[in-house]
CSV table of C-alpha atoms and ligand atoms in Angstrom, one decimal:
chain,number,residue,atom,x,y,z
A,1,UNK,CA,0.0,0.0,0.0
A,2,UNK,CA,0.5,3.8,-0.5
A,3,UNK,CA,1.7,5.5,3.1
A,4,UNK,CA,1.4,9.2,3.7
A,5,UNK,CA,4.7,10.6,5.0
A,6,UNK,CA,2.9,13.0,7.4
A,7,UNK,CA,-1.3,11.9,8.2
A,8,UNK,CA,-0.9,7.9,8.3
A,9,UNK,CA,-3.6,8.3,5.5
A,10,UNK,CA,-2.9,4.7,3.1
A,11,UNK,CA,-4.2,4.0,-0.2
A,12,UNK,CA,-4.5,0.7,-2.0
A,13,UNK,CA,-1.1,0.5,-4.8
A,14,UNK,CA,-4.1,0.0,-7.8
A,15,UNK,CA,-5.6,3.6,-6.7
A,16,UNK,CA,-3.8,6.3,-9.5
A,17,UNK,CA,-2.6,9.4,-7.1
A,18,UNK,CA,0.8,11.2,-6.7
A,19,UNK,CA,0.7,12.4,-3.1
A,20,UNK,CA,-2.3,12.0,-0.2
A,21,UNK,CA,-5.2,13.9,0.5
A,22,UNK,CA,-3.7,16.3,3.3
A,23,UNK,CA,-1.1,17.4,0.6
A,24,UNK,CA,1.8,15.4,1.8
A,25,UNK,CA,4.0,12.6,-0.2
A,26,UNK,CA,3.5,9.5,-0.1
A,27,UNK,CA,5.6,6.4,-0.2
A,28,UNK,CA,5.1,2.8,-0.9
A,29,UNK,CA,5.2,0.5,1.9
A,30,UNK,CA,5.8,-3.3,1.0
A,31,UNK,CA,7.9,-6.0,2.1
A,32,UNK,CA,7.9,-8.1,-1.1
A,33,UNK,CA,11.7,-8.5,-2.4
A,34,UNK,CA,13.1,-10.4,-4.7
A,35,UNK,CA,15.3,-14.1,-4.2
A,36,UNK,CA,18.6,-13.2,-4.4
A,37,UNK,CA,19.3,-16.9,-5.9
A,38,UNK,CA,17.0,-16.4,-8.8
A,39,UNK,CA,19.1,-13.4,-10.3
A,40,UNK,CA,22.1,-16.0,-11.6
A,41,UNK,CA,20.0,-16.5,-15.0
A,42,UNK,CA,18.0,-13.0,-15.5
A,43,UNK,CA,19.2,-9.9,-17.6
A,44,UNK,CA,21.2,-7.2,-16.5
A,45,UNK,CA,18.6,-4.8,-16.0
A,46,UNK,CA,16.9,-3.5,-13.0
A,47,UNK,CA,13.9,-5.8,-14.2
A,48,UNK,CA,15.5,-8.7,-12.4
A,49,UNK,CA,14.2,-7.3,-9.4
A,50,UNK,CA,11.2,-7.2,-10.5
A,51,UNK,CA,9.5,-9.0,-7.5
A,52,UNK,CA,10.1,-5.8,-5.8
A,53,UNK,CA,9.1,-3.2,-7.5
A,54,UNK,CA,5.8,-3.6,-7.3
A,55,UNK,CA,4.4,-3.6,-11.2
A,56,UNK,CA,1.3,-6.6,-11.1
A,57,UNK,CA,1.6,-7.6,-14.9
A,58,UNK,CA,4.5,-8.2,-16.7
A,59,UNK,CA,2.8,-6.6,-19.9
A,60,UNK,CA,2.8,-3.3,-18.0
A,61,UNK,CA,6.5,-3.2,-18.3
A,62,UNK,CA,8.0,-0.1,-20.0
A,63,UNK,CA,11.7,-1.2,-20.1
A,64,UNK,CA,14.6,0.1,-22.4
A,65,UNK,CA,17.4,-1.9,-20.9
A,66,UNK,CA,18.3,0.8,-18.5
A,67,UNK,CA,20.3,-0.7,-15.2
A,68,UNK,CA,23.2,-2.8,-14.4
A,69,UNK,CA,25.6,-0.1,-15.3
A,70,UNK,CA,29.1,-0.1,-14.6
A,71,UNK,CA,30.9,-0.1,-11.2
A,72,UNK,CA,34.8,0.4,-12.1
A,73,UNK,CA,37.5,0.9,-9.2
A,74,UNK,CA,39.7,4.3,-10.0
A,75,UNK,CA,41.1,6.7,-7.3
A,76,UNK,CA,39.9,10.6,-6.7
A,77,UNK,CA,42.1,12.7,-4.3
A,78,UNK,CA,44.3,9.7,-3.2
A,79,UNK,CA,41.1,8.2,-2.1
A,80,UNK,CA,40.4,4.4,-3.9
A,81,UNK,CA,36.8,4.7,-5.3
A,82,UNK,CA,34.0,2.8,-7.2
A,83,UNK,CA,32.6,4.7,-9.7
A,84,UNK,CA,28.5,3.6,-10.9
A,85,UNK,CA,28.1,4.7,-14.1
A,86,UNK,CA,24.9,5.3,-14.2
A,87,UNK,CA,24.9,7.8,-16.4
A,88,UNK,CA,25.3,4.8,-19.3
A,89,UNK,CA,21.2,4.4,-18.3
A,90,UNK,CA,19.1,4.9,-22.0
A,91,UNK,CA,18.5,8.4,-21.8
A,92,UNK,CA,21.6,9.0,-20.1
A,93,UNK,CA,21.3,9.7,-16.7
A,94,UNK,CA,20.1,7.4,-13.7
A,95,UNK,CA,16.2,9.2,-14.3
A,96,UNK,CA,15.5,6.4,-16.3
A,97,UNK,CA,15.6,3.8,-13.1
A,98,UNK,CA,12.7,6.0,-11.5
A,99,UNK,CA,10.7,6.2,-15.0
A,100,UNK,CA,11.0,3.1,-16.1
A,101,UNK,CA,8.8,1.7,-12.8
A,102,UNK,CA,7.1,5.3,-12.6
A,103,UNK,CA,5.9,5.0,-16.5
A,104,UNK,CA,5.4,0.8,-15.7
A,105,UNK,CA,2.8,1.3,-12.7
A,106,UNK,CA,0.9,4.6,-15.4
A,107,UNK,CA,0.8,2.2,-18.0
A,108,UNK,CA,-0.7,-0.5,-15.6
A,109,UNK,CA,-3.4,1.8,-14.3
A,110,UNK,CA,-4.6,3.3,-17.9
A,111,UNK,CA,-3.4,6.9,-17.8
A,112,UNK,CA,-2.2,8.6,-21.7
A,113,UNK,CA,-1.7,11.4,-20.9
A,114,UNK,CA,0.8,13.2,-18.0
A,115,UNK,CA,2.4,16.2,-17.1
A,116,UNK,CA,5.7,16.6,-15.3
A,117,UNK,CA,8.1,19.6,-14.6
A,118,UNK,CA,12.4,19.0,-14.3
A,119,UNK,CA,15.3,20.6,-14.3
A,120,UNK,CA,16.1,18.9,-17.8
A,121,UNK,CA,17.3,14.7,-17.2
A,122,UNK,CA,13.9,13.7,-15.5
A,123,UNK,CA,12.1,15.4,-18.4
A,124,UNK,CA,14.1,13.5,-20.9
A,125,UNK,CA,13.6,10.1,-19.1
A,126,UNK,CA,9.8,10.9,-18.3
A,127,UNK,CA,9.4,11.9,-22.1
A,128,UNK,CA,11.2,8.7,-23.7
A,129,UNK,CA,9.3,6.2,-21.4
A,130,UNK,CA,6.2,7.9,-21.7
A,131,UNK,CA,6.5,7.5,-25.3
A,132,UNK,CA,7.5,4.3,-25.4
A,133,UNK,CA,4.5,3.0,-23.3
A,134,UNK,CA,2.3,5.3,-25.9
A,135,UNK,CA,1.3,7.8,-23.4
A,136,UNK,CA,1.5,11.8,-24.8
A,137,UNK,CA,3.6,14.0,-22.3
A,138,UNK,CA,3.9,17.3,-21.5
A,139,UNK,CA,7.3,18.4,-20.1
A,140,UNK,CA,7.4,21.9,-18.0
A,141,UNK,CA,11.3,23.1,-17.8
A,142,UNK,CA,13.2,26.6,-16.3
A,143,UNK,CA,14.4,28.6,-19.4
A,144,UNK,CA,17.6,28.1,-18.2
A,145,UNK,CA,17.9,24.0,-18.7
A,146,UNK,CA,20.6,23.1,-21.1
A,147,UNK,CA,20.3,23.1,-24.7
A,148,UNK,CA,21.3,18.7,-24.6
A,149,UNK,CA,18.2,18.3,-22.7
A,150,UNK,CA,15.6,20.4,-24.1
A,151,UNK,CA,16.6,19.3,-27.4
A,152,UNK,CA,16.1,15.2,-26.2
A,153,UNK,CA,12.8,16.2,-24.6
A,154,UNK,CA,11.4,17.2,-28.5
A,155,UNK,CA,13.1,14.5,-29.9
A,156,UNK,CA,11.1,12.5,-28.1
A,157,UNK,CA,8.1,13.6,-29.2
A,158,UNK,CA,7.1,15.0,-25.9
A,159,UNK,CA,5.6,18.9,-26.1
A,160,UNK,CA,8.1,21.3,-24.0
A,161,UNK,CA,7.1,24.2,-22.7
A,162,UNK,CA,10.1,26.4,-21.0
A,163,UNK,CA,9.1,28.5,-18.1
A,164,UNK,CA,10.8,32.0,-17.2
A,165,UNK,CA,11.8,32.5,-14.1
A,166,UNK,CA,12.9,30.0,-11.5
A,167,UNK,CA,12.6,26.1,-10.8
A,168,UNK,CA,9.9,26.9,-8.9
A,169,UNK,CA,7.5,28.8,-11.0
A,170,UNK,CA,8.2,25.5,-13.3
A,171,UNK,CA,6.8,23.2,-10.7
A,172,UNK,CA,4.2,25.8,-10.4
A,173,UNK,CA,3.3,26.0,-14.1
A,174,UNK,CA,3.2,22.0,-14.0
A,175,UNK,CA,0.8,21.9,-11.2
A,176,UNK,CA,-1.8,24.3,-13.1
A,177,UNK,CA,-1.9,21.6,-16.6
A,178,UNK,CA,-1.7,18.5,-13.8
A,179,UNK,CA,-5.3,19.9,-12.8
A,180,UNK,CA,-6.5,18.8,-16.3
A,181,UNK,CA,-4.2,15.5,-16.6
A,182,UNK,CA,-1.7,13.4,-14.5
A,183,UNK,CA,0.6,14.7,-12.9
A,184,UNK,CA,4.0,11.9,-13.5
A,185,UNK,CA,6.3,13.9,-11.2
A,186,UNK,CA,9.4,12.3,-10.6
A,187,UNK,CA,9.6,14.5,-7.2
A,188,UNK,CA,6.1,13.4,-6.1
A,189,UNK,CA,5.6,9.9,-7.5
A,190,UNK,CA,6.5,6.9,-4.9
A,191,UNK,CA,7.0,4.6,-7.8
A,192,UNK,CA,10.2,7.1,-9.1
A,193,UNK,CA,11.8,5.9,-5.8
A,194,UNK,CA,10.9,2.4,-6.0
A,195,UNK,CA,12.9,2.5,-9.4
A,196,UNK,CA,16.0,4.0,-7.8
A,197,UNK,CA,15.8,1.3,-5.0
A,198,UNK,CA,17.5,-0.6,-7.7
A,199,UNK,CA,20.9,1.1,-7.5
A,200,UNK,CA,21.1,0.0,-4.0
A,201,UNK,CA,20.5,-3.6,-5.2
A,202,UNK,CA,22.8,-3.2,-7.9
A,203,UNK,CA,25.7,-1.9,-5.9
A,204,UNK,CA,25.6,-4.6,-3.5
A,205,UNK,CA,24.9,-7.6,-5.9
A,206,UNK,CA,28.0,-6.1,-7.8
A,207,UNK,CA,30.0,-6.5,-4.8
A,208,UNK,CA,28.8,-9.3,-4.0
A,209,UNK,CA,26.5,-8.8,-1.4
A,210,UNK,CA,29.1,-6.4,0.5
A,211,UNK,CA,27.4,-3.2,1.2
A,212,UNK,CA,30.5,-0.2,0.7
A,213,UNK,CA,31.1,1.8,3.9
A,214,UNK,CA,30.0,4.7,1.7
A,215,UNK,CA,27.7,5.7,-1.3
A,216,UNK,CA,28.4,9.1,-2.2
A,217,UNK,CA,25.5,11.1,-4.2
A,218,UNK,CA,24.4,14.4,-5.4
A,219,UNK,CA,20.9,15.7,-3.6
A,220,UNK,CA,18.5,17.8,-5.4
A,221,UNK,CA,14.9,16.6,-5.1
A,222,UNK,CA,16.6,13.2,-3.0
A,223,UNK,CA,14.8,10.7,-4.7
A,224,UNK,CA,18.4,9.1,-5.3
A,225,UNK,CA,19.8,9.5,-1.5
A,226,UNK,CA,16.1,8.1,-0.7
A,227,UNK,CA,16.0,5.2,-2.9
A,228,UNK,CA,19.5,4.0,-2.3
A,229,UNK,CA,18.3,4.1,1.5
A,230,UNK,CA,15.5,2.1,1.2
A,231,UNK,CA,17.2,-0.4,-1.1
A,232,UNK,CA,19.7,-0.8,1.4
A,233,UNK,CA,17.3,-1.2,4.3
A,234,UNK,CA,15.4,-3.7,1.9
A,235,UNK,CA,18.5,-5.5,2.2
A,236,UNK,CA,19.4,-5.7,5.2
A,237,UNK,CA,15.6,-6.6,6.6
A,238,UNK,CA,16.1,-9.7,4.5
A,239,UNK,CA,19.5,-10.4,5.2
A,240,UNK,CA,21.2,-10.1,2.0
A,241,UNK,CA,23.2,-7.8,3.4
A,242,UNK,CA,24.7,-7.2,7.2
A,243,UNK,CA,25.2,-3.5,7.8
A,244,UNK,CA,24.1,-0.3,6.1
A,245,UNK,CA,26.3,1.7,4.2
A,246,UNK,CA,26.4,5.6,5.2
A,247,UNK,CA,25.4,7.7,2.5
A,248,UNK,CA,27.0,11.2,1.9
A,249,UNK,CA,24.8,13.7,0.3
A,250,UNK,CA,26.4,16.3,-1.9
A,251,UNK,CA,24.9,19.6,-3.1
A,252,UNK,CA,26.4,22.6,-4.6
A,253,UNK,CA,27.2,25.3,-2.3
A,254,UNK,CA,25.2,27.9,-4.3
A,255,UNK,CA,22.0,25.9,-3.2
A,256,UNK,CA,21.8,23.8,0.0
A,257,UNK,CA,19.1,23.4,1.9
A,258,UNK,CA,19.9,19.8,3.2
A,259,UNK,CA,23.1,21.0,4.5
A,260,UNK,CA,21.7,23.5,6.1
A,261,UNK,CA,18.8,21.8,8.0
A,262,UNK,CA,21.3,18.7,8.8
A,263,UNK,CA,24.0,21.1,10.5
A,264,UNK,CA,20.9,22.0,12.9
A,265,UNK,CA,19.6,18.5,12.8
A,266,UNK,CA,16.3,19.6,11.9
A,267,UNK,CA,13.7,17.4,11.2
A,268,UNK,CA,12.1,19.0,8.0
A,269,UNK,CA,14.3,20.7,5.3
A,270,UNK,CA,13.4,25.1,5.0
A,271,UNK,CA,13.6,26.5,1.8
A,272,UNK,CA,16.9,28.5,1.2
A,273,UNK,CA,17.7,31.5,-1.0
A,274,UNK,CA,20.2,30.4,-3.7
A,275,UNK,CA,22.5,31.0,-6.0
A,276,UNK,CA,22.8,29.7,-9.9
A,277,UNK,CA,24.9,27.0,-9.8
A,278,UNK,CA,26.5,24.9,-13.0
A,279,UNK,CA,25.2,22.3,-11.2
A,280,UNK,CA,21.3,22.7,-12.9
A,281,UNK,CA,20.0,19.2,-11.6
A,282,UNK,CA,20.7,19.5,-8.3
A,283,UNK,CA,19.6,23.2,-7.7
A,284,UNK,CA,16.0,22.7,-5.5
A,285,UNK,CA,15.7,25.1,-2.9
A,286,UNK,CA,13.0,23.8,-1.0
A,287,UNK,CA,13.0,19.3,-1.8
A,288,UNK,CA,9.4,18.0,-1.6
A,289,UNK,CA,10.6,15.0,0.4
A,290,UNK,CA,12.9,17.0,3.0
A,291,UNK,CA,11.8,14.8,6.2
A,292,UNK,CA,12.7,11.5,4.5
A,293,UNK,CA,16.2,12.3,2.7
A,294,UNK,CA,17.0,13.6,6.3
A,295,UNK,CA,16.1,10.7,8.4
A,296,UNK,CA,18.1,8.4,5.1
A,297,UNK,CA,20.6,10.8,6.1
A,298,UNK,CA,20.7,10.8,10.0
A,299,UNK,CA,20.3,6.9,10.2
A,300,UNK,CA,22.6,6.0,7.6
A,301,UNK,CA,25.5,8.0,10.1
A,302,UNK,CA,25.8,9.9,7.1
A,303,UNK,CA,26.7,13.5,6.3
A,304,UNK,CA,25.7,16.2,3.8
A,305,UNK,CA,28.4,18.1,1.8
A,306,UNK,CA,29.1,21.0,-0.4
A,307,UNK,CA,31.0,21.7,-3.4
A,308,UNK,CA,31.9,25.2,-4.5
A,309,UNK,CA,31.5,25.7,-8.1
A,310,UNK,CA,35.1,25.8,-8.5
A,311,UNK,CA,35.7,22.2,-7.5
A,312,UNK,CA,32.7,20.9,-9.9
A,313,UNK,CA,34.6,22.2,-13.1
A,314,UNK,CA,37.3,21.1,-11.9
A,315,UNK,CA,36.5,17.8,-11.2
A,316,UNK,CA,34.7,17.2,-14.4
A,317,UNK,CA,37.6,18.2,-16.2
A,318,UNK,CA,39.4,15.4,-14.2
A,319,UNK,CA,37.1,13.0,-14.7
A,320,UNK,CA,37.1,13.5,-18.5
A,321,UNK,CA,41.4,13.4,-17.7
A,322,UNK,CA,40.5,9.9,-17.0
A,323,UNK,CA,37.9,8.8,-20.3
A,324,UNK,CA,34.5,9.6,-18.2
A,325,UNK,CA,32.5,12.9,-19.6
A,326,UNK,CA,29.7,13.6,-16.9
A,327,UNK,CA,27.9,16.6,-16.5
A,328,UNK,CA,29.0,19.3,-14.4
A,329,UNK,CA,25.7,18.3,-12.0
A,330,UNK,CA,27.1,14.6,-12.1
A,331,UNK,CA,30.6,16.1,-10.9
A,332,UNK,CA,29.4,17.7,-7.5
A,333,UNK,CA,29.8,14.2,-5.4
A,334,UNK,CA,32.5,13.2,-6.8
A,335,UNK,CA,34.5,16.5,-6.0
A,336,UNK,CA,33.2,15.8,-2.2
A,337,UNK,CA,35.3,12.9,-1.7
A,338,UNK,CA,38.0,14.9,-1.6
A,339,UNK,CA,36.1,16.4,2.0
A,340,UNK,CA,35.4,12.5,2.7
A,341,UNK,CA,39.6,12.1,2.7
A,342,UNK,CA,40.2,15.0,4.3
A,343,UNK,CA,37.5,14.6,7.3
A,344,UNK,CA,39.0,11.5,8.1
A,345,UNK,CA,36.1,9.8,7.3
A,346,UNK,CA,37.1,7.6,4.4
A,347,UNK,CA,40.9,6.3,4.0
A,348,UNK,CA,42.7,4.1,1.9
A,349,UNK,CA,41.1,1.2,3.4
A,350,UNK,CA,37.4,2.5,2.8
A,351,UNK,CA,35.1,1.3,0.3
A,352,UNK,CA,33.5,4.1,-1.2
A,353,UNK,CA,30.9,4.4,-4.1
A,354,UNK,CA,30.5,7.1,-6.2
A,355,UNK,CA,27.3,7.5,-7.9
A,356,UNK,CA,28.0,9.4,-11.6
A,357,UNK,CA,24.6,10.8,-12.2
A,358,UNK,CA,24.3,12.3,-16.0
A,359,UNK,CA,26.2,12.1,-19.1
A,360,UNK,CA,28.6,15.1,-20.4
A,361,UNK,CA,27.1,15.6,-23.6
A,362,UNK,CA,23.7,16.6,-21.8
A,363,UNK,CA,25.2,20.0,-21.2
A,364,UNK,CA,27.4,20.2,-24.7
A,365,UNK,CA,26.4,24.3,-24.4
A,366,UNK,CA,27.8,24.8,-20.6
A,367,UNK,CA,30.9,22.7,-21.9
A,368,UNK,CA,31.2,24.7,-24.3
A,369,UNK,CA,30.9,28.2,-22.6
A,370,UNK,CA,33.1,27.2,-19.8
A,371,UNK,CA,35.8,26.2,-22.6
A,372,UNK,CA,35.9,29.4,-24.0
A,373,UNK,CA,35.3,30.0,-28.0
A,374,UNK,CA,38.1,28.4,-29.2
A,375,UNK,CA,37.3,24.9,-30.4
A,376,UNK,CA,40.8,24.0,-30.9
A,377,UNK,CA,43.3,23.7,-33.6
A,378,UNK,CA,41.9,23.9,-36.9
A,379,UNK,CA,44.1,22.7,-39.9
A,380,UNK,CA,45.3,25.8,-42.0
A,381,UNK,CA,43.6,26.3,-45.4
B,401,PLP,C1,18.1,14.8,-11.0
B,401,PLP,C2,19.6,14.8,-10.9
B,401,PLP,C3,20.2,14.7,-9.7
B,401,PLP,C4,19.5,14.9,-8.4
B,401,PLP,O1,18.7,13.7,-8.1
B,401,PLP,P1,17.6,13.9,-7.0
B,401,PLP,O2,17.0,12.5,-7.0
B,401,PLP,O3,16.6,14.9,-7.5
B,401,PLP,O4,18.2,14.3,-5.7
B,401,PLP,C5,21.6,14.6,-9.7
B,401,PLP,N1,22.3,14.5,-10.9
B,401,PLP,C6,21.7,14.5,-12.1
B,401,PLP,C7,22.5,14.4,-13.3
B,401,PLP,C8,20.3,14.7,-12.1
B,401,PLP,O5,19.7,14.7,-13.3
B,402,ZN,ZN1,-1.6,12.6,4.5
């Protein structure tokens, strides 16, 4: 069933509605999981967890491969480190784990036609699923999302509709057409979470049913920090693993509201006045699900960390130094493990996982700026 995050309100899973009655979100509350012996003969997708994401009929399915990306060992900052790939999902960013079950459980209960608002990468992955599964979408982004993404959005077939102004007054825009349609928000939906459960899965069954001492990942709208907290409490309820990882939250200093309400340990996260940041994905001043990436947070021992914008060039550019292009959003964690070193909280005998978020060539314009004109040596006529 369907459990409000504030009322105790619950609503039966076959029941289409993104958040409760009294306003709040909601989230899915289950105990069915998967075997972890039946996975030896499945495909490498997130599909061979199937049993627990919660989609009734397997003809509801909306799958284009996405999961089971890469985890490859490198080092950042001295510090040894797992890097998840996930930016090698089908749209190319780790969206497509919370569409692909988002789009799945729409498709299973009828709806055509939806409405959602991003930053740019959820759009994308909302708009390719949605058109996969045959449904006509409506995608609400800030004029300021990257050239890549809007671009992929109307590829897809999916009507775009940029709003002036701030990330807000895009939510706000959304909300107004939702009244008329569904409203598939990846920040509201409980099944956008389920799908990110998977990376927690993932990351384990990779390592062999280890869980790392640390998974470090950008926060924005914290469907990621959420779902990777309860996969990995999926996991341990049933055994598969023995202790939970702690999960370090990264968001750019120009726009941290987690940080700020977990230095006070608050309980709820305030909205915060920010700053434009190069880090577009993660730039949500006020996160719909503020109590429950806190409480991932708190009872993971985790901690929440900030990047200056400084350190996200500059560890994109090292990244790329090493053969892996990821956006400068998808660079903000990674630069924190330098912090992670330097705290004394990770050392050369720490496992740490580093989830790569979205592909470089989603932001081939702010590449492009921050390079400069020049686009290097041309052959003389
Ligand atoms: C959406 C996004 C994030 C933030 O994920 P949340 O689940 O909203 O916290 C991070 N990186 C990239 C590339 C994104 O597209
Ligand atoms: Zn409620």
């Amino acid at each position: 069933m369907l459990a409000c995050s504030r009322c105790n309100q619950t609503y039966p899973e076959a029941e289409p509605r993104w958040r409760c009655e009294c306003g709040a979100y909601l989230l899915l509350q289950s105990d069915r999981m998967f075997s972890r012996d039946s996975l030896n003969h499945r495909p490498p997708t997130l599909w061979r967890y199937h049993e627990a994401l919660g989609i009734e009929r397997s003809e509801s399915t909306v799958s284009l491969g996405e999961g089971f990306t890469p985890l490859i060992p490198d080092s950042l900052f001295g510090q040894p480190v797992l890097l998840k790939l996930d930016f090698l999902n089908p749209t190319g960013s780790f969206k497509d784990r919370g569409s692909a079950v988002m789009i799945s459980k729409l498709k299973e209960w009828g709806v055509t036609e939806i409405v959602e608002d991003s930053s740019g990468n959820a759009g994308a992955s909302v708009a390719a699923y949605a058109r996969r599964a045959g449904m006509t979408a409506r995608i609400f982004v800030p004029a300021y999302t990257s050239a890549g993404k809007t671009a992929q959005i109307r590829m897809y077939g999916a009507n775009l509709v940029k709003v002036p102004g701030s990330r807000e007054d895009t939510t706000q825009a959304a909300l107004e057409a939702a009244s008329r349609t569904f409203y598939a928000s990846h920040n509201w939906s409980p099944w956008f979470v389920v799908g990110l459960k998977t990376l927690a899965y993932e990351i384990c069954e990779q390592r062999n049913w280890q869980a790392p001492d640390w998974v470090v990942a950008p926060v924005g709208g914290g469907s990621l920090v959420l779902g990777l907290y309860l996969g990995f409490r999926d996991l341990l309820r049933t055994g598969f693993i023995s202790r939970m990882p702690r999960i370090a939250a990264v968001q750019a200093a120009a726009c941290a509201p987690v940080y700020h309400a977990w230095k006070q340990r608050l309980d709820d996260v305030p909205a915060v006045a920010k700053q434009e940041s190069a880090a577009e994905g993660i730039v949500i001043a006020r996160p719909v699900k503020g109590r429950s990436i806190l409480e991932a947070i708190y009872d993971s021992e985790g901690v929440v960390l900030t990047v200056a914008e400084d350190e996200i060039w500059a560890t994109a550019r090292t990244l790329a130094e090493k053969g892996i292009y990821v956006e400068p959003t998808a660079a903000a964690a990674p630069a924190a493990v330098r912090q992670l070193a330097e705290l004394g909280l990770a050392g050369p005998g720490s496992s740490v996982v580093v989830a790569l978020t979205g592909m470089g060539l989603k932001a081939t314009d702010k590449f492009i700026e921050h390079l400069g004109t020049d686009d290097g040596e041309a052959v003389q006529p």
